[in-house]
mmCIF file of C-alpha atoms in Angstrom:
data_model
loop_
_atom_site.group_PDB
_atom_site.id
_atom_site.type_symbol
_atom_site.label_atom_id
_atom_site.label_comp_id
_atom_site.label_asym_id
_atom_site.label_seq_id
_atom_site.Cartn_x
_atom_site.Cartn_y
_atom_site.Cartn_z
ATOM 1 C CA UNK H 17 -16.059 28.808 -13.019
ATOM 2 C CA UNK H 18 -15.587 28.278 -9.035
ATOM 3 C CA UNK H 19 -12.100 30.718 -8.578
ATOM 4 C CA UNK H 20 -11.910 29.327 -5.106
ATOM 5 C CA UNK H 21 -11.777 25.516 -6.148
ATOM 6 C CA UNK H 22 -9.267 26.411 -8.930
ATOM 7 C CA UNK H 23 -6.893 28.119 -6.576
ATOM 8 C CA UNK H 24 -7.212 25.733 -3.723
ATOM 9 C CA UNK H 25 -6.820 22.194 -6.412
ATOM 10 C CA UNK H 26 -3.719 24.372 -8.289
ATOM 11 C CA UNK H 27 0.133 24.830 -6.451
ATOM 12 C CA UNK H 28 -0.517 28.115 -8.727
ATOM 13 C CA UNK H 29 -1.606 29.296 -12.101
ATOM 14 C CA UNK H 30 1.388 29.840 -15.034
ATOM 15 C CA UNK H 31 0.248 32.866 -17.340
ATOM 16 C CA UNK H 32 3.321 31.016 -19.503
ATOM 17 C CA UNK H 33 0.736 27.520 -19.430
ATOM 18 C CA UNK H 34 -2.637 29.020 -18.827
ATOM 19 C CA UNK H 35 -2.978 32.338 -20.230
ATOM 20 C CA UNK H 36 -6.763 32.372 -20.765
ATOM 21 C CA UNK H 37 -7.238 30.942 -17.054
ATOM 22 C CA UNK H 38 -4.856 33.519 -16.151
ATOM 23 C CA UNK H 39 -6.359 36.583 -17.083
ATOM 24 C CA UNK H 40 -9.961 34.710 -16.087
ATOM 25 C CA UNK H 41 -9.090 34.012 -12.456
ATOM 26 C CA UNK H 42 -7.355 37.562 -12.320
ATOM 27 C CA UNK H 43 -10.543 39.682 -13.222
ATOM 28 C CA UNK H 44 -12.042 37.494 -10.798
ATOM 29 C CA UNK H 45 -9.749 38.255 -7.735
ATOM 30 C CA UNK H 46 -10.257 41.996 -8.846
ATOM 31 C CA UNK H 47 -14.025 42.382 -7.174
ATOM 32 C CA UNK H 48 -11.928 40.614 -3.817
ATOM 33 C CA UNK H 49 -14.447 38.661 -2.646
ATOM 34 C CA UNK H 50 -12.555 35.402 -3.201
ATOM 35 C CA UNK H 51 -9.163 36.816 -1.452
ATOM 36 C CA UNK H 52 -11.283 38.219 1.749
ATOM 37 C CA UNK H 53 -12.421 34.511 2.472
ATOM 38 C CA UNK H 54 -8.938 33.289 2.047
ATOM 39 C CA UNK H 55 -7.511 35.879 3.766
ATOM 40 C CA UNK H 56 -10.025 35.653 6.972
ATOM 41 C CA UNK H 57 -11.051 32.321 7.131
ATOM 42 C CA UNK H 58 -7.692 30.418 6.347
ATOM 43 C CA UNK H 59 -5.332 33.146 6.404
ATOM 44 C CA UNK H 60 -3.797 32.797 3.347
ATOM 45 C CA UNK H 61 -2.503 35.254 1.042
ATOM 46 C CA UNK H 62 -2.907 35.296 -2.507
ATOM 47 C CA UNK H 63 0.295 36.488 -4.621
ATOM 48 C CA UNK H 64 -0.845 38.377 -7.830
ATOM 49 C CA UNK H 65 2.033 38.905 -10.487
ATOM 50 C CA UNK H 66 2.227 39.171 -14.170
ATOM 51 C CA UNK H 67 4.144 35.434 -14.025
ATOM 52 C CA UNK H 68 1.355 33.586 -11.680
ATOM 53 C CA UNK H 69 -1.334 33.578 -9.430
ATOM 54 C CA UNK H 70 -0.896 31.489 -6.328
ATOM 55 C CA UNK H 71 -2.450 30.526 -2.828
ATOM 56 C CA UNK H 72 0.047 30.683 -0.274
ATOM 57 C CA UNK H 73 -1.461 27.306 1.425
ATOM 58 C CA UNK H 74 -0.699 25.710 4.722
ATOM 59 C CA UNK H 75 -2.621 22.946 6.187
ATOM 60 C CA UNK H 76 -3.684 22.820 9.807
ATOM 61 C CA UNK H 77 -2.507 19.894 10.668
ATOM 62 C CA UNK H 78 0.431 18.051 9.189
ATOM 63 C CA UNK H 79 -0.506 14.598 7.569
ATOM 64 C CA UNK H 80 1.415 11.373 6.329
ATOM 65 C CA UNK H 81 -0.057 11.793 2.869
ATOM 66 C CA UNK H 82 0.913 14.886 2.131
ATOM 67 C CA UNK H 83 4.061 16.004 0.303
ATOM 68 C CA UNK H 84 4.829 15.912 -3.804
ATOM 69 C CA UNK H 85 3.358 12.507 -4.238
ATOM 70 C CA UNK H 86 5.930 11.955 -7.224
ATOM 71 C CA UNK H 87 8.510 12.046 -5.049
ATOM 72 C CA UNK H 88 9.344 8.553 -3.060
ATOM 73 C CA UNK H 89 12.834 8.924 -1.466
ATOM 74 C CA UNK H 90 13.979 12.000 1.309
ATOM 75 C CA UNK H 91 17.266 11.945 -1.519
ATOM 76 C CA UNK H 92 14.710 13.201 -3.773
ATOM 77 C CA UNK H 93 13.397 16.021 -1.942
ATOM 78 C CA UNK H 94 17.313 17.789 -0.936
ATOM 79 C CA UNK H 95 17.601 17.129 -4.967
ATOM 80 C CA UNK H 96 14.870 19.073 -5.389
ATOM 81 C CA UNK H 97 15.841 22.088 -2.713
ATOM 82 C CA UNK H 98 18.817 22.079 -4.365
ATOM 83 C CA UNK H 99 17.589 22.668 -7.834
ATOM 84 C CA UNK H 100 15.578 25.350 -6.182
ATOM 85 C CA UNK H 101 18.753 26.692 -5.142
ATOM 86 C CA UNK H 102 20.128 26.877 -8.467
ATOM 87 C CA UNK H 103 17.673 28.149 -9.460
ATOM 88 C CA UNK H 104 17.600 31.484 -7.295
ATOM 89 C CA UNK H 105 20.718 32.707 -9.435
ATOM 90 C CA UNK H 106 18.869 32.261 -12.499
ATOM 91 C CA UNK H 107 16.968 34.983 -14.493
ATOM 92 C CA UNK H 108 13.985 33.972 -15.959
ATOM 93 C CA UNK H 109 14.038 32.867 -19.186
ATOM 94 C CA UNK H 110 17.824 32.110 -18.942
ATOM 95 C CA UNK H 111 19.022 29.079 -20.216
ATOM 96 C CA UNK H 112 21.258 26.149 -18.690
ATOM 97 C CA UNK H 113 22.467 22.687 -19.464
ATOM 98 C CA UNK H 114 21.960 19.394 -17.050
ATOM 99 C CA UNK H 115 25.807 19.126 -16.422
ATOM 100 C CA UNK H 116 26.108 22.496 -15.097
ATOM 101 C CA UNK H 117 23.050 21.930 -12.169
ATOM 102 C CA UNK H 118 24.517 17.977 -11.892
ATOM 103 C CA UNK H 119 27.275 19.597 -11.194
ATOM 104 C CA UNK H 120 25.906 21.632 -8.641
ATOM 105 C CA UNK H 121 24.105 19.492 -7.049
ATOM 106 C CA UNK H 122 27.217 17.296 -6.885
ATOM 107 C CA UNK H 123 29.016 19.410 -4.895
ATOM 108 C CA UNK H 124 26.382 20.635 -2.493
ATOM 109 C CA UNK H 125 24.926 18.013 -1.252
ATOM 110 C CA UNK H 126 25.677 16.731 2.437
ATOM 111 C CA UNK H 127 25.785 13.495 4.016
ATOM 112 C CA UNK H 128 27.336 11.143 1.300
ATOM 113 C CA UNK H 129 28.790 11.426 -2.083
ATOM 114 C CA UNK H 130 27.118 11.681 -4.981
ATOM 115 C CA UNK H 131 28.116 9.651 -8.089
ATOM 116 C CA UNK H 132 26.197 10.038 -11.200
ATOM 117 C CA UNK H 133 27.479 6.889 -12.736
ATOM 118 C CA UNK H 134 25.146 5.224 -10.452
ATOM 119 C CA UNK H 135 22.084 4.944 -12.038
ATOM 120 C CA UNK H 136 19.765 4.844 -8.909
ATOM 121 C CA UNK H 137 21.120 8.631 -8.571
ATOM 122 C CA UNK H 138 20.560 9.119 -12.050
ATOM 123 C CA UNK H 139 17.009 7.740 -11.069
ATOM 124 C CA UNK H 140 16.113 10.005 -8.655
ATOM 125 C CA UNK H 141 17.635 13.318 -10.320
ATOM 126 C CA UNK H 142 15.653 12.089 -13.388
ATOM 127 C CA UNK H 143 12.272 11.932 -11.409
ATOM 128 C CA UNK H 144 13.088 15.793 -9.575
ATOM 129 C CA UNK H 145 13.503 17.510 -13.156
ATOM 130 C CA UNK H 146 10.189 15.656 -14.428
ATOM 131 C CA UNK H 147 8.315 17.234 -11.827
ATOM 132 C CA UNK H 148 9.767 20.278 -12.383
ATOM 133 C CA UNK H 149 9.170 20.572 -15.793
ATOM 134 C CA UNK H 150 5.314 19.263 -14.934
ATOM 135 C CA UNK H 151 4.672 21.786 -12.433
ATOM 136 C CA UNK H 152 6.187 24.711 -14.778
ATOM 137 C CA UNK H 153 9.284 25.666 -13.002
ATOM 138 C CA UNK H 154 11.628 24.545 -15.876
ATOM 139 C CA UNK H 155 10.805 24.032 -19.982
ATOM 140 C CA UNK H 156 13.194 21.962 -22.097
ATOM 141 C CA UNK H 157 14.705 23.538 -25.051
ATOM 142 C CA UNK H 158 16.725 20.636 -26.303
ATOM 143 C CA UNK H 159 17.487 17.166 -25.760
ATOM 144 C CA UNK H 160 15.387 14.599 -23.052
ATOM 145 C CA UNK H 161 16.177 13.025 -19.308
ATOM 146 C CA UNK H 162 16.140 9.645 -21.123
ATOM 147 C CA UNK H 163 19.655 10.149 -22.386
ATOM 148 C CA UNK H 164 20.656 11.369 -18.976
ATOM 149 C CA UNK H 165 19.341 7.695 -17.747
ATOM 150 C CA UNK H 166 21.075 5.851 -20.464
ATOM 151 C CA UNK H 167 24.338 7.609 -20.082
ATOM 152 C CA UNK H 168 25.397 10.483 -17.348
ATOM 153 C CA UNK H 169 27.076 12.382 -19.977
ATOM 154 C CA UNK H 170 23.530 12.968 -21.474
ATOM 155 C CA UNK H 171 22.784 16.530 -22.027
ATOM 156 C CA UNK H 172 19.538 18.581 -21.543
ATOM 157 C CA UNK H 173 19.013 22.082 -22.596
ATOM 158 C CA UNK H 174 16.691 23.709 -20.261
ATOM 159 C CA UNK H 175 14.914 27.115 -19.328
ATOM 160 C CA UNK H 176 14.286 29.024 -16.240
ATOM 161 C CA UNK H 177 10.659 29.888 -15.934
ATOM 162 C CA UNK H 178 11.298 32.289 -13.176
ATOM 163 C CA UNK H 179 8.315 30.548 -11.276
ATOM 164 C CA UNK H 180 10.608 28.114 -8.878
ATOM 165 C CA UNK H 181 11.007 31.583 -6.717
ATOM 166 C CA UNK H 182 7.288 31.541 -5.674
ATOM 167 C CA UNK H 183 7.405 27.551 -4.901
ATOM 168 C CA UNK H 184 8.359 28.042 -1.439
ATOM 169 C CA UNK H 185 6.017 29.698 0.556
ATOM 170 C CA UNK H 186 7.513 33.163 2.460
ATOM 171 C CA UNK H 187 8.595 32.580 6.230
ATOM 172 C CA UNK H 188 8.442 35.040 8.209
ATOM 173 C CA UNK H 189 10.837 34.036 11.035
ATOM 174 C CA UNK H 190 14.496 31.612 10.137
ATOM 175 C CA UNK H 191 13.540 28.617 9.693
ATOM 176 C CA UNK H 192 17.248 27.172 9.933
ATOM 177 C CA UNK H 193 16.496 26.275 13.441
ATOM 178 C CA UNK H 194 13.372 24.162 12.938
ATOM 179 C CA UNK H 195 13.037 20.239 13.076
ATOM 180 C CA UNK H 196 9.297 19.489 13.355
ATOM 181 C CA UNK H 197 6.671 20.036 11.526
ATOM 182 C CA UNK H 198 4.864 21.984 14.796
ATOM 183 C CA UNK H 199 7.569 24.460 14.319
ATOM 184 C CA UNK H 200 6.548 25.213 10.958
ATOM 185 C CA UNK H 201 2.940 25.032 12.694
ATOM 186 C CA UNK H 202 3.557 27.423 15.011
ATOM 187 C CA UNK H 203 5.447 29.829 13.032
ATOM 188 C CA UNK H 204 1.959 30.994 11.135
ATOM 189 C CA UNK H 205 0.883 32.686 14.372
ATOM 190 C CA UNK H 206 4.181 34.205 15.829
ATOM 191 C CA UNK H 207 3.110 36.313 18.564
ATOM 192 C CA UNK H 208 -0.547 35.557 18.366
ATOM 193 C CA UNK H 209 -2.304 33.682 21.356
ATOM 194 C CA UNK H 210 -3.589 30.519 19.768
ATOM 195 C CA UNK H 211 -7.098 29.996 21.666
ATOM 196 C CA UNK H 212 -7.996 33.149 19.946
ATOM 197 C CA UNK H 213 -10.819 33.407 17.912
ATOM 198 C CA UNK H 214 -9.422 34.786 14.534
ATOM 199 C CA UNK H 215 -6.420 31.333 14.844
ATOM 200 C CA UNK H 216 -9.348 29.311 15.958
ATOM 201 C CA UNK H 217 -11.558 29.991 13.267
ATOM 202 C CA UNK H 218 -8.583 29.504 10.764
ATOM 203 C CA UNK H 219 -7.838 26.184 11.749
ATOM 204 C CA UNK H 220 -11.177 24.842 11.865
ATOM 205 C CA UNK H 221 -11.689 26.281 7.924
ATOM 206 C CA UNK H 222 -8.505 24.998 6.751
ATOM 207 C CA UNK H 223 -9.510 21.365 8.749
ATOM 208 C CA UNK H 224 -12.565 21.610 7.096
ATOM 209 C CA UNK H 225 -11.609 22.384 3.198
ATOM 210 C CA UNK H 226 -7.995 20.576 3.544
ATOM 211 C CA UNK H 227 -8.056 17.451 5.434
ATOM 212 C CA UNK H 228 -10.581 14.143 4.574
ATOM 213 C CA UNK H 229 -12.442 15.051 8.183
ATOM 214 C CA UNK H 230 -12.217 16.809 11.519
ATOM 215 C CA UNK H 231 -11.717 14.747 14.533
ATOM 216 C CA UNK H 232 -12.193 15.330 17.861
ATOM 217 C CA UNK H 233 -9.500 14.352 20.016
ATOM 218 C CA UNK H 234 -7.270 15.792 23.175
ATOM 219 C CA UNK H 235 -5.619 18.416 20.760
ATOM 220 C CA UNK H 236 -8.860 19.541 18.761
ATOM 221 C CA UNK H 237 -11.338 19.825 21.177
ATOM 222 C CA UNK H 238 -11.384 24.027 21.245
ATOM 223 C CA UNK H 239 -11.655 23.610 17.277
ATOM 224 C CA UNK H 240 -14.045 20.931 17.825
ATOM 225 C CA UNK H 241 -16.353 23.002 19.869
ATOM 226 C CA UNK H 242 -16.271 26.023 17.866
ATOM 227 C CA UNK H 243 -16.948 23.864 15.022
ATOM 228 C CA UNK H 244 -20.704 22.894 17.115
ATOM 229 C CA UNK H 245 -21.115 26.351 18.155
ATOM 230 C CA UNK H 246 -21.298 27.762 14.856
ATOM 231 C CA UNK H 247 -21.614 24.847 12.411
ATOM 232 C CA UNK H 248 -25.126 27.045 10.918
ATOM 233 C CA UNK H 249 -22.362 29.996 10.075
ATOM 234 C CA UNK H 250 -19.776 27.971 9.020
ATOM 235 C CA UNK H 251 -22.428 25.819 6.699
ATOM 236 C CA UNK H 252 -23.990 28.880 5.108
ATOM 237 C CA UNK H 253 -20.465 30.604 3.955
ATOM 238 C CA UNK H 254 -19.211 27.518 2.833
ATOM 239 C CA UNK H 255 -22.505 26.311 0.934
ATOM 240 C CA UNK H 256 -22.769 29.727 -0.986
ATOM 241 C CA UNK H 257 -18.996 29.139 -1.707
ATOM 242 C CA UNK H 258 -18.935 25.271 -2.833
ATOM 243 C CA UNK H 259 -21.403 22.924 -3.495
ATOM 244 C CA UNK H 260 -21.312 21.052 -0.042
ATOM 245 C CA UNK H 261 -22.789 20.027 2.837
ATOM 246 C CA UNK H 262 -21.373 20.654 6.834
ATOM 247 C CA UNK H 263 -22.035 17.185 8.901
ATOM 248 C CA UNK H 264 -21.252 17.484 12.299
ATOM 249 C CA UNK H 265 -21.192 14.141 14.319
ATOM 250 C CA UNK H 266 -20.327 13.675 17.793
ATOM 251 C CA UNK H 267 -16.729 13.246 17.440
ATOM 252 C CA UNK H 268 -15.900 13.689 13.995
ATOM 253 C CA UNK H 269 -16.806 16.510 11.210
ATOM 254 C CA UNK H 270 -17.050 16.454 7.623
ATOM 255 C CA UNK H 271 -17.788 18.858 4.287
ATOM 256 C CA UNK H 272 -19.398 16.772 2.223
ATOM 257 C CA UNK H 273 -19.187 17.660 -1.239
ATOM 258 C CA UNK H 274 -22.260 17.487 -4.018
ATOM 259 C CA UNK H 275 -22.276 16.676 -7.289
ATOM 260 C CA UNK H 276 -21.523 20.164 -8.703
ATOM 261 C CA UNK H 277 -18.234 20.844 -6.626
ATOM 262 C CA UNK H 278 -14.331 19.984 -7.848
ATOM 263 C CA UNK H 279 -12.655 20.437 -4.990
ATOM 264 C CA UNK H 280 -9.810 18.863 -4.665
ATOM 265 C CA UNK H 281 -9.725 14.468 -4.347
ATOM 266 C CA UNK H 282 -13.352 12.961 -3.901
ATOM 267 C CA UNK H 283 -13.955 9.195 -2.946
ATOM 268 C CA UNK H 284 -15.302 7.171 -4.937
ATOM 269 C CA UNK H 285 -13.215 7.906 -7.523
ATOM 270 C CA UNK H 286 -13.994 6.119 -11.318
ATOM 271 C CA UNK H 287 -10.935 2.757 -10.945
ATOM 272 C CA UNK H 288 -10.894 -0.561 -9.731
ATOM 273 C CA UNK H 289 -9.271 0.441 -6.754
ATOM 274 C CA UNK H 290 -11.915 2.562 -5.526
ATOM 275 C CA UNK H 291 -14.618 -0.296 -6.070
ATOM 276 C CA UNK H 292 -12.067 -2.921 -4.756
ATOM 277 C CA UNK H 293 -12.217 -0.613 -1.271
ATOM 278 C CA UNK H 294 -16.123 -0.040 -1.564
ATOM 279 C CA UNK H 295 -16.363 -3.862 -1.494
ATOM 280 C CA UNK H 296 -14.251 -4.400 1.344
ATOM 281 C CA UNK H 297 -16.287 -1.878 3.417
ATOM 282 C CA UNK H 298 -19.756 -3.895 2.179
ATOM 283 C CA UNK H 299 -18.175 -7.292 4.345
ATOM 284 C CA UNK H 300 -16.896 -4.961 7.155
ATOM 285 C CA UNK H 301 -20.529 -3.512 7.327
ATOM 286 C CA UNK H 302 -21.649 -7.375 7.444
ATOM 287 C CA UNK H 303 -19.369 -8.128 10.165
ATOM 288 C CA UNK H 304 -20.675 -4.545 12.203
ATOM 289 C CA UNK H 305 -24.036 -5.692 11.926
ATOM 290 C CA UNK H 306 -23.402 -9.140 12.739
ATOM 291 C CA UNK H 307 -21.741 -8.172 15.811
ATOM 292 C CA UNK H 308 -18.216 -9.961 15.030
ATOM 293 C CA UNK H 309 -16.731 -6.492 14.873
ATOM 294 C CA UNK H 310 -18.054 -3.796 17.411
ATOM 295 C CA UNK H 311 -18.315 0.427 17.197
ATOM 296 C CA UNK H 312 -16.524 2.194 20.590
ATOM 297 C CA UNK H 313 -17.752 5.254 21.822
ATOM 298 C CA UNK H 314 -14.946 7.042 19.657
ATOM 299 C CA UNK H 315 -15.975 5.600 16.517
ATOM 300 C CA UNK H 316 -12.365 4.436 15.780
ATOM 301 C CA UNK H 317 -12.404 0.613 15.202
ATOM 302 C CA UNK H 318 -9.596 -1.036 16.282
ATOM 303 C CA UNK H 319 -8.878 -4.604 14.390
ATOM 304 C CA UNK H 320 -5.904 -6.927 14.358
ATOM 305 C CA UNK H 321 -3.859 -6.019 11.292
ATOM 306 C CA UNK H 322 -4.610 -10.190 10.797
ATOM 307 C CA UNK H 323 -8.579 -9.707 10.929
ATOM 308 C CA UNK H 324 -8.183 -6.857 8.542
ATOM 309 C CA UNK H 325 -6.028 -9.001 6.226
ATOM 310 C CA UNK H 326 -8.622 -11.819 6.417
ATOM 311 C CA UNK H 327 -11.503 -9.512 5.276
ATOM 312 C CA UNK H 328 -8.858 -8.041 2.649
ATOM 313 C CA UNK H 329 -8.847 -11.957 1.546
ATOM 314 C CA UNK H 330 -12.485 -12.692 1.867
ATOM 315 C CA UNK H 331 -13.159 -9.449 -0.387
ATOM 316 C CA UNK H 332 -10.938 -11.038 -2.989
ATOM 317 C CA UNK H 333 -12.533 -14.718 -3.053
ATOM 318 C CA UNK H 334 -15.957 -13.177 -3.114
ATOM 319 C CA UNK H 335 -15.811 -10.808 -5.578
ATOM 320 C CA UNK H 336 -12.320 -11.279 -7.152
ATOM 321 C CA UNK H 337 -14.053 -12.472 -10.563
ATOM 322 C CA UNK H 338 -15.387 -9.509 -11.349
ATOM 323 C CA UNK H 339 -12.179 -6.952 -11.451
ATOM 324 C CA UNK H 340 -10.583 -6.215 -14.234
ATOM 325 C CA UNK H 341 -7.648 -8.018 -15.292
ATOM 326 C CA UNK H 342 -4.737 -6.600 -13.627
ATOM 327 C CA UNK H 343 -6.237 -6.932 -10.451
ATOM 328 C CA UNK H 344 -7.421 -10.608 -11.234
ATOM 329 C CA UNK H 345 -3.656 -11.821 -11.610
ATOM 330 C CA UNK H 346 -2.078 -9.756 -8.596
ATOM 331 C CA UNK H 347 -0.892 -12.171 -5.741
ATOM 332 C CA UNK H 348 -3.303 -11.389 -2.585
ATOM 333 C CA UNK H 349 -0.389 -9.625 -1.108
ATOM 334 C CA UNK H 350 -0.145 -7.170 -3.996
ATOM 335 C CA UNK H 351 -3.853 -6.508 -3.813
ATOM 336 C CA UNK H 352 -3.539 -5.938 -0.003
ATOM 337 C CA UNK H 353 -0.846 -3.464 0.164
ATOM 338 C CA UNK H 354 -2.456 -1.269 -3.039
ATOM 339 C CA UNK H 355 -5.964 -1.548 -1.299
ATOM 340 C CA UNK H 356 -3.849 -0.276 1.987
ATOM 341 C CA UNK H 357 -1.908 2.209 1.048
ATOM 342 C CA UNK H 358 -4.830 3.892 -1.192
ATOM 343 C CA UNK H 359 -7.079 3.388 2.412
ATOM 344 C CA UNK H 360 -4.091 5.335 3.799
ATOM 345 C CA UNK H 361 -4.094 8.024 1.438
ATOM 346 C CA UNK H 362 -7.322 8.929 1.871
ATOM 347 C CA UNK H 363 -7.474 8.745 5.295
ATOM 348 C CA UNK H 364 -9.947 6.430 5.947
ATOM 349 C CA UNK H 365 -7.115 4.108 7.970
ATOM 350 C CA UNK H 366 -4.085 4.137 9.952
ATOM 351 C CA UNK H 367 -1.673 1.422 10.375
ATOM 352 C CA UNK H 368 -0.324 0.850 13.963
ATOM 353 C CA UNK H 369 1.719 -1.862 14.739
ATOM 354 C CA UNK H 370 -0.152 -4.266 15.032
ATOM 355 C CA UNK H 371 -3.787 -3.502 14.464
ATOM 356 C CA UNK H 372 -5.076 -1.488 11.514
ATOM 357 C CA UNK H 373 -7.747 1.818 12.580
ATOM 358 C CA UNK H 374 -10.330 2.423 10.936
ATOM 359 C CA UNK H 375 -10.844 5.931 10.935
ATOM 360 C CA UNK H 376 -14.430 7.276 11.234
ATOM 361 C CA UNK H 377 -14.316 9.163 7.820
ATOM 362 C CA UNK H 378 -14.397 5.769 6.341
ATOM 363 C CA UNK H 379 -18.041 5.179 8.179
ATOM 364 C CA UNK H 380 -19.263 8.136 7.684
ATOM 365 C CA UNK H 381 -18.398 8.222 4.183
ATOM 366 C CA UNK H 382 -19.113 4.625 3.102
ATOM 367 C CA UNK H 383 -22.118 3.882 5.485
ATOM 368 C CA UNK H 384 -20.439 1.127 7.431
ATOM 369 C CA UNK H 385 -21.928 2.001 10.536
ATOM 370 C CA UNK H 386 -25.317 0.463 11.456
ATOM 371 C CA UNK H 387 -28.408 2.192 11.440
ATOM 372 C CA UNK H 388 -29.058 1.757 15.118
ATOM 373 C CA UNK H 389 -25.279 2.892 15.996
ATOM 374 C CA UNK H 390 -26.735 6.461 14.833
ATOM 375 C CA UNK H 391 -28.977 6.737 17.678
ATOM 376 C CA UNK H 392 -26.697 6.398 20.161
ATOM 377 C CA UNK H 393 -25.507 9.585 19.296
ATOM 378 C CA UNK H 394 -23.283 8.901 15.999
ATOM 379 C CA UNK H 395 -25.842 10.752 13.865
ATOM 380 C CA UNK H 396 -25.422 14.054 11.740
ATOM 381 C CA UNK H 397 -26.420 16.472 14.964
#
């Protein structure tokens, strides 16, 4: 059992849902080992109680993909604070119907009027109490959301956990005043000069562990260069840690992981999808070697969001007859945007106006690149 991989996959451990892994993962932290790394080389703290066991995560760098992925609306998040509100004047283990937080949430939230005879309300309220009875900050005693969706006079019987306290993480400053992500950023080193080695060296781990890849760019090029500097250091921790390999390229980074390590989202993953996107990058490779599409010096290929759709299309009339059925009857355009937006989630594009990016952890990962483009200086240095 890899403690680290648990606690970095999990929001937390329940003892209420996972007593064995509980007490497991507890005797584990006890030798401190695992909490040192975490505490020096991403500078998080681990919270210890006799409810949960959590990682108090934070990413380096904000991305598009992340958030709670069952959530689709903003309406759905302020739902969700606001249960979290409610929560706070709850004991644990206390009891409480779905009127009496409808309510609530009724008369708290801002902006425009809620009216839960409106079903797309009822929708999203619906999805916020799934999740939090998934993730363990609620259990239901009686009754079920469906009857809430059929009818807003449906009752639910449900049960603080006492967990939705430790969902947020613990700010240091007032965070009242903040509008950007970067000031949530910047708050994890109040008072501490930034081009310092200890923040340094915490950014580059959490890059490294958290995100699909490390790119150099304008912004990254201190974390970039400590990354070369001491890429032999940072590969031995990390390989006596995980199952993985450090490749550093000449603008790009990546911690590839081997067969034995379960941490957190790996591409290719066992679906249609993933083959559907492992396809697509076989005809971009075609095109790379042919010359039609051509490599910069960044390693960030630039297409016409048209050239990327026609090689979305050629994918599909070449090897179409071979998916499975659901992706056999999809319209092209359904097929595009699901191919897309998974490309998106991992990373391995971004969508611009009007051109599509390829990213270079999408080459690196997937071998599009040509074998001679490595000698120019693209190779694992």
């Amino acid at each position: 059992m890899n403690v680290l991989e648990i606690l970095l996959n999990r929001r937390w451990i329940l003892k209420s849902r996972d007593r064995e892994l509980y007490y497991q993962v507890k005797e584990k932290l006890a030798s401190g080992e695992e909490k040192k790394f975490l505490r020096e080389k991403l500078g998080y703290q681990v919270i210890v109680n006799p409810y949960l066991i959590k990682v108090e995560k934070m990413p380096a760098v904000p991305e598009n993909w992340m958030g709670i992925l069952d959530f689709k609306e903003p309406v759905e998040y302020v739902f969700f604070c606001l249960v979290l509100m409610f929560l706070e004047e709850k004991e644990a283990e206390e009891q409480f119907v779905l009127s009496e937080l409808t309510e609530y949430v009724q008369s708290q939230y801002e902006g425009e009027q809620i009216d839960w005879t409106v079903y797309r309300y009822r929708r999203h309220m619906i999805k916020v109490m799934k999740y939090c009875t998934a993730c363990g900050l609620l259990n239901i005693d009686d009754g079920s959301e469906e009857g809430f969706a059929r009818d807003y006079t449906g009752e639910v019987l449900y049960e603080n956990t006492g967990a939705s306290r430790y969902f947020m993480k613990n700010f240091t400053q007032d965070i009242m005043g903040y509008h950007s992500p970067e000031d949530f950023e910047k708050e994890e080193w109040i008072d501490v000069n930034e081009d310092r080695g200890i923040v340094r060296r915490q950014r580059v781990y959490r890059r490294l562990l958290m995100s699909m890849g490390m790119y150099k760019d304008s912004d990254s090029e201190e974390d970039f260069a400590y990354v070369r500097n001491y890429r032999n250091m940072i590969q031995g921790e990390l390989s006596e840690l995980f199952d993985c390999e450090l490749q550093v390229h000449r603008n790009s980074a990546f911690l590839i992981l081997n067969e034995n390590s379960h941490l957190g989202r790996c591409f290719p993953e066992e679906n249609t999808l993933s083959d559907i996107v492992l396809l697509f990058n076989r005809i971009l490779q075609e095109k790379l070697q042919t010359g039609e599409i051509q490599v910069p010096l960044n390693e960030q290929i630039s297409i016409p969001r048209e050239v990327f759709q026609r090689l979305a299309e050629e994918c599909r009339e070449r090897f179409g007859a071979a998916w499975n059925k659901t992706y056999r009857e999809m319209t092209f355009g359904e097929i595009y945007r699901e191919m897309a937006d998974y490309m998106k989630e991992l990373m391995l594009i971004e969508e611009k106006q009007d051109e599509i990016v390829i990213r270079q952890a999408a080459g690196k990962i997937m071998g599009v690149y040509p074998a001679d483009f490595s000698l120019e200086g693209g190779q694992n240095e």
